[in-house]
Amino acid sequence: MDKISVIVPCYNEEDTVRLFYDTVTQVAASVPDTDWEFIFVDDGSADGSGAVCDRCAQEDARIRVFHTPNGG
């Protein structure tokens, strides 16, 4: 079985993070026999992006979230 890793850096994208996640999971669901993971890297967002990422991770065990200080 193939494994796909989707790595998404985000910074102050509170309004679009969930939409992006929903879109990618719909596409991944249409690919049979594929194991996938979704990695959010919250780059020190000043809005609620990190919290949205955390909520997505609570809903799906294939999601991991890393919170880092803003690195530019």
mmCIF file with all atom_site columns, N, CA and C in Angstrom:
data_model
loop_
_atom_site.group_PDB
_atom_site.id
_atom_site.type_symbol
_atom_site.label_atom_id
_atom_site.label_alt_id
_atom_site.label_comp_id
_atom_site.label_asym_id
_atom_site.label_entity_id
_atom_site.label_seq_id
_atom_site.pdbx_PDB_ins_code
_atom_site.Cartn_x
_atom_site.Cartn_y
_atom_site.Cartn_z
_atom_site.occupancy
_atom_site.B_iso_or_equiv
_atom_site.pdbx_formal_charge
_atom_site.auth_seq_id
_atom_site.auth_comp_id
_atom_site.auth_asym_id
_atom_site.auth_atom_id
_atom_site.pdbx_PDB_model_num
ATOM 1   N N  . MET A 1 1  ? 0.849   -1.175 0.000  1.00 0.00 ? 1  MET A N  1
ATOM 2   C CA . MET A 1 1  ? 0.000   0.000  0.000  1.00 0.00 ? 1  MET A CA 1
ATOM 3   C C  . MET A 1 1  ? 0.896   1.241  0.000  1.00 0.00 ? 1  MET A C  1
ATOM 4   N N  . ASP A 1 2  ? 0.592   2.179  -0.872 1.00 0.00 ? 2  ASP A N  1
ATOM 5   C CA . ASP A 1 2  ? 1.338   3.426  -0.941 1.00 0.00 ? 2  ASP A CA 1
ATOM 6   C C  . ASP A 1 2  ? 0.961   4.337  0.210  1.00 0.00 ? 2  ASP A C  1
ATOM 7   N N  . LYS A 1 3  ? 1.906   5.166  0.633  1.00 0.00 ? 3  LYS A N  1
ATOM 8   C CA . LYS A 1 3  ? 1.629   6.150  1.676  1.00 0.00 ? 3  LYS A CA 1
ATOM 9   C C  . LYS A 1 3  ? 1.883   7.538  1.113  1.00 0.00 ? 3  LYS A C  1
ATOM 10  N N  . ILE A 1 4  ? 0.933   8.415  1.346  1.00 0.00 ? 4  ILE A N  1
ATOM 11  C CA . ILE A 1 4  ? 1.044   9.795  0.903  1.00 0.00 ? 4  ILE A CA 1
ATOM 12  C C  . ILE A 1 4  ? 1.045   10.689 2.129  1.00 0.00 ? 4  ILE A C  1
ATOM 13  N N  . SER A 1 5  ? 1.999   11.608 2.176  1.00 0.00 ? 5  SER A N  1
ATOM 14  C CA . SER A 1 5  ? 2.052   12.601 3.249  1.00 0.00 ? 5  SER A CA 1
ATOM 15  C C  . SER A 1 5  ? 1.762   13.964 2.647  1.00 0.00 ? 5  SER A C  1
ATOM 16  N N  . VAL A 1 6  ? 0.768   14.638 3.192  1.00 0.00 ? 6  VAL A N  1
ATOM 17  C CA . VAL A 1 6  ? 0.436   15.996 2.772  1.00 0.00 ? 6  VAL A CA 1
ATOM 18  C C  . VAL A 1 6  ? 0.892   16.914 3.896  1.00 0.00 ? 6  VAL A C  1
ATOM 19  N N  . ILE A 1 7  ? 1.876   17.771 3.602  1.00 0.00 ? 7  ILE A N  1
ATOM 20  C CA . ILE A 1 7  ? 2.434   18.667 4.611  1.00 0.00 ? 7  ILE A CA 1
ATOM 21  C C  . ILE A 1 7  ? 2.004   20.085 4.255  1.00 0.00 ? 7  ILE A C  1
ATOM 22  N N  . VAL A 1 8  ? 1.312   20.715 5.202  1.00 0.00 ? 8  VAL A N  1
ATOM 23  C CA . VAL A 1 8  ? 0.741   22.033 4.939  1.00 0.00 ? 8  VAL A CA 1
ATOM 24  C C  . VAL A 1 8  ? 1.236   23.037 5.975  1.00 0.00 ? 8  VAL A C  1
ATOM 25  N N  . PRO A 1 9  ? 2.092   23.971 5.577  1.00 0.00 ? 9  PRO A N  1
ATOM 26  C CA . PRO A 1 9  ? 2.445   25.050 6.492  1.00 0.00 ? 9  PRO A CA 1
ATOM 27  C C  . PRO A 1 9  ? 1.307   26.068 6.498  1.00 0.00 ? 9  PRO A C  1
ATOM 28  N N  . CYS A 1 10 ? 0.992   26.604 7.654  1.00 0.00 ? 10 CYS A N  1
ATOM 29  C CA . CYS A 1 10 ? -0.060  27.622 7.683  1.00 0.00 ? 10 CYS A CA 1
ATOM 30  C C  . CYS A 1 10 ? 0.323   28.738 8.643  1.00 0.00 ? 10 CYS A C  1
ATOM 31  N N  . TYR A 1 11 ? -0.017  29.934 8.225  1.00 0.00 ? 11 TYR A N  1
ATOM 32  C CA . TYR A 1 11 ? 0.214   31.126 9.034  1.00 0.00 ? 11 TYR A CA 1
ATOM 33  C C  . TYR A 1 11 ? -0.957  32.064 8.803  1.00 0.00 ? 11 TYR A C  1
ATOM 34  N N  . ASN A 1 12 ? -1.711  32.282 9.862  1.00 0.00 ? 12 ASN A N  1
ATOM 35  C CA . ASN A 1 12 ? -2.864  33.186 9.802  1.00 0.00 ? 12 ASN A CA 1
ATOM 36  C C  . ASN A 1 12 ? -3.819  32.849 8.652  1.00 0.00 ? 12 ASN A C  1
ATOM 37  N N  . GLU A 1 13 ? -4.214  31.594 8.600  1.00 0.00 ? 13 GLU A N  1
ATOM 38  C CA . GLU A 1 13 ? -5.145  31.110 7.579  1.00 0.00 ? 13 GLU A CA 1
ATOM 39  C C  . GLU A 1 13 ? -6.396  30.523 8.215  1.00 0.00 ? 13 GLU A C  1
ATOM 40  N N  . GLU A 1 14 ? -6.837  31.117 9.308  1.00 0.00 ? 14 GLU A N  1
ATOM 41  C CA . GLU A 1 14 ? -7.976  30.591 10.058 1.00 0.00 ? 14 GLU A CA 1
ATOM 42  C C  . GLU A 1 14 ? -9.195  30.351 9.170  1.00 0.00 ? 14 GLU A C  1
ATOM 43  N N  . ASP A 1 15 ? -9.446  31.229 8.216  1.00 0.00 ? 15 ASP A N  1
ATOM 44  C CA . ASP A 1 15 ? -10.642 31.129 7.383  1.00 0.00 ? 15 ASP A CA 1
ATOM 45  C C  . ASP A 1 15 ? -10.542 30.065 6.293  1.00 0.00 ? 15 ASP A C  1
ATOM 46  N N  . THR A 1 16 ? -9.334  29.607 5.965  1.00 0.00 ? 16 THR A N  1
ATOM 47  C CA . THR A 1 16 ? -9.188  28.667 4.857  1.00 0.00 ? 16 THR A CA 1
ATOM 48  C C  . THR A 1 16 ? -8.621  27.307 5.246  1.00 0.00 ? 16 THR A C  1
ATOM 49  N N  . VAL A 1 17 ? -8.075  27.159 6.442  1.00 0.00 ? 17 VAL A N  1
ATOM 50  C CA . VAL A 1 17 ? -7.447  25.893 6.839  1.00 0.00 ? 17 VAL A CA 1
ATOM 51  C C  . VAL A 1 17 ? -8.444  24.742 6.759  1.00 0.00 ? 17 VAL A C  1
ATOM 52  N N  . ARG A 1 18 ? -9.622  24.898 7.313  1.00 0.00 ? 18 ARG A N  1
ATOM 53  C CA . ARG A 1 18 ? -10.603 23.820 7.323  1.00 0.00 ? 18 ARG A CA 1
ATOM 54  C C  . ARG A 1 18 ? -11.050 23.471 5.904  1.00 0.00 ? 18 ARG A C  1
ATOM 55  N N  . LEU A 1 19 ? -11.277 24.463 5.077  1.00 0.00 ? 19 LEU A N  1
ATOM 56  C CA . LEU A 1 19 ? -11.672 24.226 3.689  1.00 0.00 ? 19 LEU A CA 1
ATOM 57  C C  . LEU A 1 19 ? -10.594 23.429 2.962  1.00 0.00 ? 19 LEU A C  1
ATOM 58  N N  . PHE A 1 20 ? -9.343  23.809 3.164  1.00 0.00 ? 20 PHE A N  1
ATOM 59  C CA . PHE A 1 20 ? -8.240  23.100 2.530  1.00 0.00 ? 20 PHE A CA 1
ATOM 60  C C  . PHE A 1 20 ? -8.208  21.645 2.990  1.00 0.00 ? 20 PHE A C  1
ATOM 61  N N  . TYR A 1 21 ? -8.315  21.429 4.292  1.00 0.00 ? 21 TYR A N  1
ATOM 62  C CA . TYR A 1 21 ? -8.324  20.071 4.844  1.00 0.00 ? 21 TYR A CA 1
ATOM 63  C C  . TYR A 1 21 ? -9.475  19.258 4.249  1.00 0.00 ? 21 TYR A C  1
ATOM 64  N N  . ASP A 1 22 ? -10.680 19.819 4.229  1.00 0.00 ? 22 ASP A N  1
ATOM 65  C CA . ASP A 1 22 ? -11.840 19.104 3.691  1.00 0.00 ? 22 ASP A CA 1
ATOM 66  C C  . ASP A 1 22 ? -11.628 18.709 2.229  1.00 0.00 ? 22 ASP A C  1
ATOM 67  N N  . THR A 1 23 ? -11.056 19.610 1.446  1.00 0.00 ? 23 THR A N  1
ATOM 68  C CA . THR A 1 23 ? -10.814 19.338 0.031  1.00 0.00 ? 23 THR A CA 1
ATOM 69  C C  . THR A 1 23 ? -9.808  18.212 -0.151 1.00 0.00 ? 23 THR A C  1
ATOM 70  N N  . VAL A 1 24 ? -8.701  18.269 0.579  1.00 0.00 ? 24 VAL A N  1
ATOM 71  C CA . VAL A 1 24 ? -7.668  17.237 0.439  1.00 0.00 ? 24 VAL A CA 1
ATOM 72  C C  . VAL A 1 24 ? -8.189  15.878 0.891  1.00 0.00 ? 24 VAL A C  1
ATOM 73  N N  . THR A 1 25 ? -8.966  15.822 1.970  1.00 0.00 ? 25 THR A N  1
ATOM 74  C CA . THR A 1 25 ? -9.476  14.532 2.435  1.00 0.00 ? 25 THR A CA 1
ATOM 75  C C  . THR A 1 25 ? -10.482 13.945 1.448  1.00 0.00 ? 25 THR A C  1
ATOM 76  N N  . GLN A 1 26 ? -11.246 14.782 0.776  1.00 0.00 ? 26 GLN A N  1
ATOM 77  C CA . GLN A 1 26 ? -12.166 14.282 -0.242 1.00 0.00 ? 26 GLN A CA 1
ATOM 78  C C  . GLN A 1 26 ? -11.404 13.661 -1.407 1.00 0.00 ? 26 GLN A C  1
ATOM 79  N N  . VAL A 1 27 ? -10.333 14.312 -1.821 1.00 0.00 ? 27 VAL A N  1
ATOM 80  C CA . VAL A 1 27 ? -9.518  13.774 -2.913 1.00 0.00 ? 27 VAL A CA 1
ATOM 81  C C  . VAL A 1 27 ? -8.846  12.480 -2.466 1.00 0.00 ? 27 VAL A C  1
ATOM 82  N N  . ALA A 1 28 ? -8.292  12.468 -1.260 1.00 0.00 ? 28 ALA A N  1
ATOM 83  C CA . ALA A 1 28 ? -7.610  11.264 -0.759 1.00 0.00 ? 28 ALA A CA 1
ATOM 84  C C  . ALA A 1 28 ? -8.570  10.093 -0.646 1.00 0.00 ? 28 ALA A C  1
ATOM 85  N N  . ALA A 1 29 ? -9.806  10.345 -0.293 1.00 0.00 ? 29 ALA A N  1
ATOM 86  C CA . ALA A 1 29 ? -10.795 9.274  -0.164 1.00 0.00 ? 29 ALA A CA 1
ATOM 87  C C  . ALA A 1 29 ? -11.114 8.634  -1.512 1.00 0.00 ? 29 ALA A C  1
ATOM 88  N N  . SER A 1 30 ? -10.885 9.357  -2.580 1.00 0.00 ? 30 SER A N  1
ATOM 89  C CA . SER A 1 30 ? -11.187 8.822  -3.905 1.00 0.00 ? 30 SER A CA 1
ATOM 90  C C  . SER A 1 30 ? -10.049 7.980  -4.480 1.00 0.00 ? 30 SER A C  1
ATOM 91  N N  . VAL A 1 31 ? -8.925  7.912  -3.764 1.00 0.00 ? 31 VAL A N  1
ATOM 92  C CA . VAL A 1 31 ? -7.780  7.127  -4.225 1.00 0.00 ? 31 VAL A CA 1
ATOM 93  C C  . VAL A 1 31 ? -7.750  5.827  -3.437 1.00 0.00 ? 31 VAL A C  1
ATOM 94  N N  . PRO A 1 32 ? -8.119  4.710  -4.073 1.00 0.00 ? 32 PRO A N  1
ATOM 95  C CA . PRO A 1 32 ? -8.186  3.436  -3.343 1.00 0.00 ? 32 PRO A CA 1
ATOM 96  C C  . PRO A 1 32 ? -6.800  2.908  -2.970 1.00 0.00 ? 32 PRO A C  1
ATOM 97  N N  . ASP A 1 33 ? -6.770  2.115  -1.932 1.00 0.00 ? 33 ASP A N  1
ATOM 98  C CA . ASP A 1 33 ? -5.548  1.441  -1.493 1.00 0.00 ? 33 ASP A CA 1
ATOM 99  C C  . ASP A 1 33 ? -4.395  2.393  -1.212 1.00 0.00 ? 33 ASP A C  1
ATOM 100 N N  . THR A 1 34 ? -4.692  3.519  -0.625 1.00 0.00 ? 34 THR A N  1
ATOM 101 C CA . THR A 1 34 ? -3.656  4.483  -0.287 1.00 0.00 ? 34 THR A CA 1
ATOM 102 C C  . THR A 1 34 ? -3.774  4.862  1.178  1.00 0.00 ? 34 THR A C  1
ATOM 103 N N  . ASP A 1 35 ? -2.671  4.742  1.869  1.00 0.00 ? 35 ASP A N  1
ATOM 104 C CA . ASP A 1 35 ? -2.591  5.191  3.251  1.00 0.00 ? 35 ASP A CA 1
ATOM 105 C C  . ASP A 1 35 ? -2.048  6.608  3.208  1.00 0.00 ? 35 ASP A C  1
ATOM 106 N N  . TRP A 1 36 ? -2.659  7.498  3.934  1.00 0.00 ? 36 TRP A N  1
ATOM 107 C CA . TRP A 1 36 ? -2.197  8.872  3.883  1.00 0.00 ? 36 TRP A CA 1
ATOM 108 C C  . TRP A 1 36 ? -2.179  9.486  5.267  1.00 0.00 ? 36 TRP A C  1
ATOM 109 N N  . GLU A 1 37 ? -1.377  10.536 5.386  1.00 0.00 ? 37 GLU A N  1
ATOM 110 C CA . GLU A 1 37 ? -1.329  11.341 6.602  1.00 0.00 ? 37 GLU A CA 1
ATOM 111 C C  . GLU A 1 37 ? -1.336  12.801 6.192  1.00 0.00 ? 37 GLU A C  1
ATOM 112 N N  . PHE A 1 38 ? -1.806  13.618 7.088  1.00 0.00 ? 38 PHE A N  1
ATOM 113 C CA . PHE A 1 38 ? -1.942  15.050 6.843  1.00 0.00 ? 38 PHE A CA 1
ATOM 114 C C  . PHE A 1 38 ? -1.209  15.755 7.974  1.00 0.00 ? 38 PHE A C  1
ATOM 115 N N  . ILE A 1 39 ? -0.217  16.547 7.643  1.00 0.00 ? 39 ILE A N  1
ATOM 116 C CA . ILE A 1 39 ? 0.590   17.224 8.658  1.00 0.00 ? 39 ILE A CA 1
ATOM 117 C C  . ILE A 1 39 ? 0.423   18.734 8.505  1.00 0.00 ? 39 ILE A C  1
ATOM 118 N N  . PHE A 1 40 ? -0.126  19.355 9.533  1.00 0.00 ? 40 PHE A N  1
ATOM 119 C CA . PHE A 1 40 ? -0.203  20.811 9.582  1.00 0.00 ? 40 PHE A CA 1
ATOM 120 C C  . PHE A 1 40 ? 0.999   21.329 10.363 1.00 0.00 ? 40 PHE A C  1
ATOM 121 N N  . VAL A 1 41 ? 1.639   22.368 9.855  1.00 0.00 ? 41 VAL A N  1
ATOM 122 C CA . VAL A 1 41 ? 2.699   23.053 10.587 1.00 0.00 ? 41 VAL A CA 1
ATOM 123 C C  . VAL A 1 41 ? 2.216   24.487 10.794 1.00 0.00 ? 41 VAL A C  1
ATOM 124 N N  . ASP A 1 42 ? 1.778   24.760 12.017 1.00 0.00 ? 42 ASP A N  1
ATOM 125 C CA . ASP A 1 42 ? 1.310   26.098 12.380 1.00 0.00 ? 42 ASP A CA 1
ATOM 126 C C  . ASP A 1 42 ? 2.539   26.941 12.703 1.00 0.00 ? 42 ASP A C  1
ATOM 127 N N  . ASP A 1 43 ? 2.816   27.909 11.845 1.00 0.00 ? 43 ASP A N  1
ATOM 128 C CA . ASP A 1 43 ? 4.027   28.729 11.966 1.00 0.00 ? 43 ASP A CA 1
ATOM 129 C C  . ASP A 1 43 ? 3.787   29.955 12.845 1.00 0.00 ? 43 ASP A C  1
ATOM 130 N N  . GLY A 1 44 ? 3.342   29.708 14.074 1.00 0.00 ? 44 GLY A N  1
ATOM 131 C CA . GLY A 1 44 ? 3.150   30.796 15.027 1.00 0.00 ? 44 GLY A CA 1
ATOM 132 C C  . GLY A 1 44 ? 2.029   31.744 14.654 1.00 0.00 ? 44 GLY A C  1
ATOM 133 N N  . SER A 1 45 ? 0.956   31.216 14.134 1.00 0.00 ? 45 SER A N  1
ATOM 134 C CA . SER A 1 45 ? -0.171  32.054 13.708 1.00 0.00 ? 45 SER A CA 1
ATOM 135 C C  . SER A 1 45 ? -0.687  32.907 14.858 1.00 0.00 ? 45 SER A C  1
ATOM 136 N N  . ALA A 1 46 ? -1.068  34.133 14.518 1.00 0.00 ? 46 ALA A N  1
ATOM 137 C CA . ALA A 1 46 ? -1.607  35.060 15.516 1.00 0.00 ? 46 ALA A CA 1
ATOM 138 C C  . ALA A 1 46 ? -3.131  34.997 15.571 1.00 0.00 ? 46 ALA A C  1
ATOM 139 N N  . ASP A 1 47 ? -3.742  34.294 14.627 1.00 0.00 ? 47 ASP A N  1
ATOM 140 C CA . ASP A 1 47 ? -5.196  34.138 14.639 1.00 0.00 ? 47 ASP A CA 1
ATOM 141 C C  . ASP A 1 47 ? -5.537  32.752 15.183 1.00 0.00 ? 47 ASP A C  1
ATOM 142 N N  . GLY A 1 48 ? -6.652  32.208 14.844 1.00 0.00 ? 48 GLY A N  1
ATOM 143 C CA . GLY A 1 48 ? -7.065  30.910 15.378 1.00 0.00 ? 48 GLY A CA 1
ATOM 144 C C  . GLY A 1 48 ? -6.688  29.722 14.512 1.00 0.00 ? 48 GLY A C  1
ATOM 145 N N  . SER A 1 49 ? -5.742  29.888 13.596 1.00 0.00 ? 49 SER A N  1
ATOM 146 C CA . SER A 1 49 ? -5.361  28.795 12.697 1.00 0.00 ? 49 SER A CA 1
ATOM 147 C C  . SER A 1 49 ? -4.921  27.548 13.448 1.00 0.00 ? 49 SER A C  1
ATOM 148 N N  . GLY A 1 50 ? -4.111  27.729 14.464 1.00 0.00 ? 50 GLY A N  1
ATOM 149 C CA . GLY A 1 50 ? -3.622  26.589 15.237 1.00 0.00 ? 50 GLY A CA 1
ATOM 150 C C  . GLY A 1 50 ? -4.751  25.807 15.884 1.00 0.00 ? 50 GLY A C  1
ATOM 151 N N  . ALA A 1 51 ? -5.744  26.504 16.395 1.00 0.00 ? 51 ALA A N  1
ATOM 152 C CA . ALA A 1 51 ? -6.892  25.843 17.027 1.00 0.00 ? 51 ALA A CA 1
ATOM 153 C C  . ALA A 1 51 ? -7.713  25.074 15.998 1.00 0.00 ? 51 ALA A C  1
ATOM 154 N N  . VAL A 1 52 ? -7.855  25.612 14.791 1.00 0.00 ? 52 VAL A N  1
ATOM 155 C CA . VAL A 1 52 ? -8.582  24.905 13.730 1.00 0.00 ? 52 VAL A CA 1
ATOM 156 C C  . VAL A 1 52 ? -7.826  23.625 13.375 1.00 0.00 ? 52 VAL A C  1
ATOM 157 N N  . CYS A 1 53 ? -6.520  23.718 13.260 1.00 0.00 ? 53 CYS A N  1
ATOM 158 C CA . CYS A 1 53 ? -5.703  22.533 12.971 1.00 0.00 ? 53 CYS A CA 1
ATOM 159 C C  . CYS A 1 53 ? -5.878  21.485 14.069 1.00 0.00 ? 53 CYS A C  1
ATOM 160 N N  . ASP A 1 54 ? -5.856  21.919 15.318 1.00 0.00 ? 54 ASP A N  1
ATOM 161 C CA . ASP A 1 54 ? -6.025  20.998 16.444 1.00 0.00 ? 54 ASP A CA 1
ATOM 162 C C  . ASP A 1 54 ? -7.391  20.309 16.406 1.00 0.00 ? 54 ASP A C  1
ATOM 163 N N  . ARG A 1 55 ? -8.437  21.050 16.062 1.00 0.00 ? 55 ARG A N  1
ATOM 164 C CA . ARG A 1 55 ? -9.777  20.446 15.973 1.00 0.00 ? 55 ARG A CA 1
ATOM 165 C C  . ARG A 1 55 ? -9.824  19.394 14.868 1.00 0.00 ? 55 ARG A C  1
ATOM 166 N N  . CYS A 1 56 ? -9.193  19.671 13.747 1.00 0.00 ? 56 CYS A N  1
ATOM 167 C CA . CYS A 1 56 ? -9.145  18.682 12.660 1.00 0.00 ? 56 CYS A CA 1
ATOM 168 C C  . CYS A 1 56 ? -8.430  17.422 13.143 1.00 0.00 ? 56 CYS A C  1
ATOM 169 N N  . ALA A 1 57 ? -7.340  17.585 13.882 1.00 0.00 ? 57 ALA A N  1
ATOM 170 C CA . ALA A 1 57 ? -6.576  16.442 14.385 1.00 0.00 ? 57 ALA A CA 1
ATOM 171 C C  . ALA A 1 57 ? -7.382  15.623 15.391 1.00 0.00 ? 57 ALA A C  1
ATOM 172 N N  . GLN A 1 58 ? -8.244  16.274 16.155 1.00 0.00 ? 58 GLN A N  1
ATOM 173 C CA . GLN A 1 58 ? -9.085  15.546 17.098 1.00 0.00 ? 58 GLN A CA 1
ATOM 174 C C  . GLN A 1 58 ? -10.118 14.690 16.374 1.00 0.00 ? 58 GLN A C  1
ATOM 175 N N  . GLU A 1 59 ? -10.503 15.101 15.188 1.00 0.00 ? 59 GLU A N  1
ATOM 176 C CA . GLU A 1 59 ? -11.507 14.384 14.406 1.00 0.00 ? 59 GLU A CA 1
ATOM 177 C C  . GLU A 1 59 ? -10.936 13.226 13.602 1.00 0.00 ? 59 GLU A C  1
ATOM 178 N N  . ASP A 1 60 ? -9.639  13.262 13.321 1.00 0.00 ? 60 ASP A N  1
ATOM 179 C CA . ASP A 1 60 ? -9.048  12.274 12.420 1.00 0.00 ? 60 ASP A CA 1
ATOM 180 C C  . ASP A 1 60 ? -7.640  11.922 12.898 1.00 0.00 ? 60 ASP A C  1
ATOM 181 N N  . ALA A 1 61 ? -7.423  10.659 13.219 1.00 0.00 ? 61 ALA A N  1
ATOM 182 C CA . ALA A 1 61 ? -6.139  10.210 13.769 1.00 0.00 ? 61 ALA A CA 1
ATOM 183 C C  . ALA A 1 61 ? -4.997  10.291 12.756 1.00 0.00 ? 61 ALA A C  1
ATOM 184 N N  . ARG A 1 62 ? -5.314  10.469 11.487 1.00 0.00 ? 62 ARG A N  1
ATOM 185 C CA . ARG A 1 62 ? -4.265  10.567 10.465 1.00 0.00 ? 62 ARG A CA 1
ATOM 186 C C  . ARG A 1 62 ? -3.654  11.956 10.388 1.00 0.00 ? 62 ARG A C  1
ATOM 187 N N  . ILE A 1 63 ? -4.162  12.867 11.201 1.00 0.00 ? 63 ILE A N  1
ATOM 188 C CA . ILE A 1 63 ? -3.702  14.251 11.164 1.00 0.00 ? 63 ILE A CA 1
ATOM 189 C C  . ILE A 1 63 ? -2.773  14.511 12.343 1.00 0.00 ? 63 ILE A C  1
ATOM 190 N N  . ARG A 1 64 ? -1.654  15.156 12.041 1.00 0.00 ? 64 ARG A N  1
ATOM 191 C CA . ARG A 1 64 ? -0.737  15.595 13.089 1.00 0.00 ? 64 ARG A CA 1
ATOM 192 C C  . ARG A 1 64 ? -0.537  17.099 12.948 1.00 0.00 ? 64 ARG A C  1
ATOM 193 N N  . VAL A 1 65 ? -0.352  17.753 14.072 1.00 0.00 ? 65 VAL A N  1
ATOM 194 C CA . VAL A 1 65 ? -0.169  19.202 14.071 1.00 0.00 ? 65 VAL A CA 1
ATOM 195 C C  . VAL A 1 65 ? 1.105   19.535 14.821 1.00 0.00 ? 65 VAL A C  1
ATOM 196 N N  . PHE A 1 66 ? 1.914   20.374 14.236 1.00 0.00 ? 66 PHE A N  1
ATOM 197 C CA . PHE A 1 66 ? 3.118   20.884 14.886 1.00 0.00 ? 66 PHE A CA 1
ATOM 198 C C  . PHE A 1 66 ? 2.966   22.395 15.016 1.00 0.00 ? 66 PHE A C  1
ATOM 199 N N  . HIS A 1 67 ? 3.129   22.901 16.215 1.00 0.00 ? 67 HIS A N  1
ATOM 200 C CA . HIS A 1 67 ? 3.089   24.345 16.469 1.00 0.00 ? 67 HIS A CA 1
ATOM 201 C C  . HIS A 1 67 ? 4.511   24.822 16.666 1.00 0.00 ? 67 HIS A C  1
ATOM 202 N N  . THR A 1 68 ? 4.932   25.758 15.839 1.00 0.00 ? 68 THR A N  1
ATOM 203 C CA . THR A 1 68 ? 6.284   26.285 15.926 1.00 0.00 ? 68 THR A CA 1
ATOM 204 C C  . THR A 1 68 ? 6.227   27.797 16.069 1.00 0.00 ? 68 THR A C  1
ATOM 205 N N  . PRO A 1 69 ? 7.276   28.404 16.622 1.00 0.00 ? 69 PRO A N  1
ATOM 206 C CA . PRO A 1 69 ? 7.330   29.873 16.627 1.00 0.00 ? 69 PRO A CA 1
ATOM 207 C C  . PRO A 1 69 ? 7.446   30.350 15.185 1.00 0.00 ? 69 PRO A C  1
ATOM 208 N N  . ASN A 1 70 ? 6.948   31.542 14.920 1.00 0.00 ? 70 ASN A N  1
ATOM 209 C CA . ASN A 1 70 ? 6.988   32.077 13.563 1.00 0.00 ? 70 ASN A CA 1
ATOM 210 C C  . ASN A 1 70 ? 8.428   32.136 13.066 1.00 0.00 ? 70 ASN A C  1
ATOM 211 N N  . GLY A 1 71 ? 8.629   31.510 11.916 1.00 0.00 ? 71 GLY A N  1
ATOM 212 C CA . GLY A 1 71 ? 9.963   31.461 11.347 1.00 0.00 ? 71 GLY A CA 1
ATOM 213 C C  . GLY A 1 71 ? 10.112  32.257 10.068 1.00 0.00 ? 71 GLY A C  1
ATOM 214 N N  . GLY A 1 72 ? 9.011   32.841 9.615  1.00 0.00 ? 72 GLY A N  1
ATOM 215 C CA . GLY A 1 72 ? 9.066   33.661 8.408  1.00 0.00 ? 72 GLY A CA 1
ATOM 216 C C  . GLY A 1 72 ? 9.193   32.879 7.143  1.00 0.00 ? 72 GLY A C  1
#
